[in-house]
Short mmCIF file of C-alpha atoms in Angstrom, two decimals:
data_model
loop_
_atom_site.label_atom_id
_atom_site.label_comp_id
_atom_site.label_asym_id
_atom_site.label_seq_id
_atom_site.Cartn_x
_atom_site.Cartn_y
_atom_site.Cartn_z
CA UNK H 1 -101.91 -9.57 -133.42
CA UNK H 2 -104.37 -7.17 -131.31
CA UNK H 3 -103.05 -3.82 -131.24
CA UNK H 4 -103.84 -3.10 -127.93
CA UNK H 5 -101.53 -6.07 -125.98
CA UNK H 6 -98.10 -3.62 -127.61
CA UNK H 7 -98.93 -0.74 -126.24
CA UNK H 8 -99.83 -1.71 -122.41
CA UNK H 9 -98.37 0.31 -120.02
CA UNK H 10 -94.48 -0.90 -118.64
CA UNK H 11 -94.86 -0.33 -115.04
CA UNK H 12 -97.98 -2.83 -114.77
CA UNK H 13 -100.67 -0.44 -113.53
CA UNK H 14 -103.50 -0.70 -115.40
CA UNK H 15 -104.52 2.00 -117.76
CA UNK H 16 -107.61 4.31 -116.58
CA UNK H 17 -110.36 4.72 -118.85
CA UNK H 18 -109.98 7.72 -120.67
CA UNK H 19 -113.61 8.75 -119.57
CA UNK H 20 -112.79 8.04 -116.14
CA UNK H 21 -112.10 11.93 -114.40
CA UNK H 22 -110.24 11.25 -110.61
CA UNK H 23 -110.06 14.77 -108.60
CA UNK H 24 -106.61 16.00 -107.74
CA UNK H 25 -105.38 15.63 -104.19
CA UNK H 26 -103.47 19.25 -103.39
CA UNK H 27 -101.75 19.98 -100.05
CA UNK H 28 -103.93 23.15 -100.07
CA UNK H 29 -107.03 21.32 -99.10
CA UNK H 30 -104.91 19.64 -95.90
CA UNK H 31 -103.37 22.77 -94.66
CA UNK H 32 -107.61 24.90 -95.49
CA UNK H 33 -108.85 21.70 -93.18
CA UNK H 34 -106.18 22.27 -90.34
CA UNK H 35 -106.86 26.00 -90.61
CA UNK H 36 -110.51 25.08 -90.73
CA UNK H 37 -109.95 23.38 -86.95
CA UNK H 38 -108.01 25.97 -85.66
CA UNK H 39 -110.10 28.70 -86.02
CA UNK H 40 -113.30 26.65 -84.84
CA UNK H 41 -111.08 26.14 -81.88
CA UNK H 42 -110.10 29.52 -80.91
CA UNK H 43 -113.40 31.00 -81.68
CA UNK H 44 -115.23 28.34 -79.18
CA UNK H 45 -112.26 29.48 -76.30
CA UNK H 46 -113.50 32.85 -77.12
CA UNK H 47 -117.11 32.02 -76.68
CA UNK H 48 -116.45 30.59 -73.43
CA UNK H 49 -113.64 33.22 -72.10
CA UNK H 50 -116.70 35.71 -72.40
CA UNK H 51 -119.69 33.19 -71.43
CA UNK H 52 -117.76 33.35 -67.85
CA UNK H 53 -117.00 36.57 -67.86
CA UNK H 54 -120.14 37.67 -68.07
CA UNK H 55 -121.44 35.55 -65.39
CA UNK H 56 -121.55 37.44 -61.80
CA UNK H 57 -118.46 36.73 -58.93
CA UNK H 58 -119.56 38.41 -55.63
CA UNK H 59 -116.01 39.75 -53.55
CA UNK H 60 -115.56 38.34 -50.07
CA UNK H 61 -116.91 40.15 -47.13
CA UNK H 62 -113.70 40.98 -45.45
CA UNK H 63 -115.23 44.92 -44.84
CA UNK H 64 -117.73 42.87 -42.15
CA UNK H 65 -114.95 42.10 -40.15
CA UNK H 66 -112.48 44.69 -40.44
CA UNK H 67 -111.86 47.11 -37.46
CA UNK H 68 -113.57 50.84 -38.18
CA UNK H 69 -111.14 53.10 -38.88
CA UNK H 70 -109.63 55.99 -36.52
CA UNK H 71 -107.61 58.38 -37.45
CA UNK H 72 -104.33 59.30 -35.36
CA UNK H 73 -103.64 62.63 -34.33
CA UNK H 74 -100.24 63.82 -36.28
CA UNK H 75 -96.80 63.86 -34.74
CA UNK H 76 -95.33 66.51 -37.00
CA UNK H 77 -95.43 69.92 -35.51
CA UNK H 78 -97.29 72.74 -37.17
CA UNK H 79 -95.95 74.97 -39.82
CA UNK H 80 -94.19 77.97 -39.03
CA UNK H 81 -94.87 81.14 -40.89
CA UNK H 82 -91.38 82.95 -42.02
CA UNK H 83 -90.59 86.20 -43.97
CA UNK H 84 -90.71 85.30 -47.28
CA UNK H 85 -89.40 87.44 -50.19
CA UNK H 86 -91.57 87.63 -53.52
CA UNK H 87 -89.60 86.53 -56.36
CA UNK H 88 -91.29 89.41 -58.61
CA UNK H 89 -90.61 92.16 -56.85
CA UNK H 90 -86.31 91.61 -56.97
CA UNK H 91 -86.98 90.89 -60.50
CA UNK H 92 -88.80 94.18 -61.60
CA UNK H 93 -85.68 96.18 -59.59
CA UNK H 94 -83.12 93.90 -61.51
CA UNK H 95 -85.37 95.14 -64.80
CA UNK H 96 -85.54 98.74 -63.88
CA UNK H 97 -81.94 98.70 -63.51
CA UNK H 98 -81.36 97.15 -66.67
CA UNK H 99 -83.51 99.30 -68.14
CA UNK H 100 -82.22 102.67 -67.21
CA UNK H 101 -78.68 100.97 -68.20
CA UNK H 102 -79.93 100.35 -71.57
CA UNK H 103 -81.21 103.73 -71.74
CA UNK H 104 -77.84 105.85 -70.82
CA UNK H 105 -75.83 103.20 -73.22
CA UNK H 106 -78.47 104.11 -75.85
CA UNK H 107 -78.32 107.96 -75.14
CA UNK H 108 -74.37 107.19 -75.70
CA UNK H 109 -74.92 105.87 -79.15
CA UNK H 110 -76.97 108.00 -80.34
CA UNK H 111 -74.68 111.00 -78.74
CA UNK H 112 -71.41 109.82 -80.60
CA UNK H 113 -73.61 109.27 -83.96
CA UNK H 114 -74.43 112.88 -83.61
CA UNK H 115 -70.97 114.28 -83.40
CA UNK H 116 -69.84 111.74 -85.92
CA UNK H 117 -72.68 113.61 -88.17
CA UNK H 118 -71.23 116.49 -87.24
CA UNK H 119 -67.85 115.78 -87.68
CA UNK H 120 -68.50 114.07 -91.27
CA UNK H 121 -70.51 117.19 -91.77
CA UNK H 122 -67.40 119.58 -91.32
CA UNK H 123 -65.50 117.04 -93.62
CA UNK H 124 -67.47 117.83 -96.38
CA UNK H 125 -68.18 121.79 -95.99
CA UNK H 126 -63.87 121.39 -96.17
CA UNK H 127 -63.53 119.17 -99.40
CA UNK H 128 -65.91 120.95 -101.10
CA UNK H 129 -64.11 124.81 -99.60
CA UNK H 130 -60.99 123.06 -101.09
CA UNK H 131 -62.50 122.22 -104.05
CA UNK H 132 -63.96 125.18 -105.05
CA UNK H 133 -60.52 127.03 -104.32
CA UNK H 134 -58.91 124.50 -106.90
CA UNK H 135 -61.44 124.98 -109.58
CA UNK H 136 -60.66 128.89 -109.88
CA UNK H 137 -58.64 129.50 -113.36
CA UNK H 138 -55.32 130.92 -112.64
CA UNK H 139 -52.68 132.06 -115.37
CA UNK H 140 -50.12 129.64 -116.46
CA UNK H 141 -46.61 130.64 -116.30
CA UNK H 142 -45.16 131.09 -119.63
CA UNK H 143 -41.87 129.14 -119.73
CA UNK H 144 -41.50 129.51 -123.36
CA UNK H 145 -40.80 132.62 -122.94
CA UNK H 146 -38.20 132.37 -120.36
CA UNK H 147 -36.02 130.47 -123.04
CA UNK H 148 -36.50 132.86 -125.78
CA UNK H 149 -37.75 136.08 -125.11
CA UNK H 150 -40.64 137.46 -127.29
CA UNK H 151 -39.60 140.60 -128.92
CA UNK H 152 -42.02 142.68 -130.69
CA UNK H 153 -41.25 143.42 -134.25
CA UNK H 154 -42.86 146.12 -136.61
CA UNK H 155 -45.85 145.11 -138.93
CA UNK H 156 -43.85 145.97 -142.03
CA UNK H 157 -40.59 144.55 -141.38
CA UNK H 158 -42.41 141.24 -140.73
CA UNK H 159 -44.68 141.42 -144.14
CA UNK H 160 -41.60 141.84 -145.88
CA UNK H 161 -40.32 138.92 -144.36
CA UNK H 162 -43.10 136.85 -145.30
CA UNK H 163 -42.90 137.64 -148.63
CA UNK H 164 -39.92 137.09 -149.39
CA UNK H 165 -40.00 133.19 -148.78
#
C-alpha cells in the first residue's frame, strides 16, 4: 500500500508542491491601487484648474459705451459755523476746583493731626506729672501702734528682764 494515497487531502483540492511559493493577496494592495487613482486624478484636475488659469481672459468693453460721467451739483445746504465750547477748557475748571477742594480737605487733616499731637502730647506731660507725684516715698501710718501704744522702758529694767528667762 503506497503511503501517499492515506494521507491525500479530504476536501479534494489537490496538494501544492511544497516548492511551489504563491504570493499573498492582502486588501492593502486594493485599497494602495484605489488610492493610487485618486490621487493621479486630483493632481491632473489640479494641473488643468491652473493650465486655464493661467491662460489670458480679456473683460468686455462696456467702458466704450458708457455715458462720461458728470457730476451733480449738491442739494444739501452748506454748513453753518456755531459757537462751540472746547471740551478741555470745562474740564481743567472742574480740575482746579477739585484740586483746591482736595487741598483745604488736606489742610483739614493735617490740622486735626496736629492738635491730636498736641493733645496726646499734654496726655503724656500729665501721666508722667502724676507719676512722678506717686513715686515720692511718704511715711506709712503706724497702726500697730494705735492698738498698743509703745512705751519706752529703761535699759536696765529691760536687761533684767531678759535675763531672767
Amino acid at each position: 500500500m503506497p503511503v501517499g494515497e492515506a494521507w491525500a487531502p479530504a476536501n479534494g483540492k489537490a496538494a501544492i508542491a511544497s516548492g511551489e511559493a504563491r504570493p499573498f493577496s492582502l486588501q492593502t494592495d486594493a485599497r494602495h491601487d484605489l488610492y493610487e487613482a485618486t490621487l493621479q486624478e486630483r493632481l491632473r484636475a489640479a494641473e488643468e484648474d491652473l493650465r486655464k488659469s493661467r491662460e489670458f481672459h480679456a473683460r468686455s468693453a462696456d467702458v466704450v459705451h458708457k455715458q462720461k460721467f458728470v457730476p451733480a451739483k449738491s442739494t444739501k445746504p452748506l454748513t453753518e459755523v456755531s459757537a462751540y465750547e472746547i471740551r478741555s477748557e470745562k474740564r481743567a475748571e472742574e480740575r482746579r476746583k477739585w484740586e483746591a477742594a482736595a487741598a483745604a480737605a488736606r489742610a483739614d487733616r493735617e490740622r486735626q493731626q496736629r492738635q491730636a499731637e498736641i493733645e496726646k502730647l499734654k496726655r503724656e506731660a500729665e501721666e508722667i506729672a502724676a507719676l512722678r507725684k506717686s513715686m515720692v516715698p511718704h511715711a506709712r501710718p503706724a497702726t500697730v501702734l494705735k492698738a498698743k501704744p509703745f512705751k519706752p522702758q529703761l535699759a536696765s529694767a529691760r536687761s533684767a528682764t531678759c535675763t531672767k528667762a
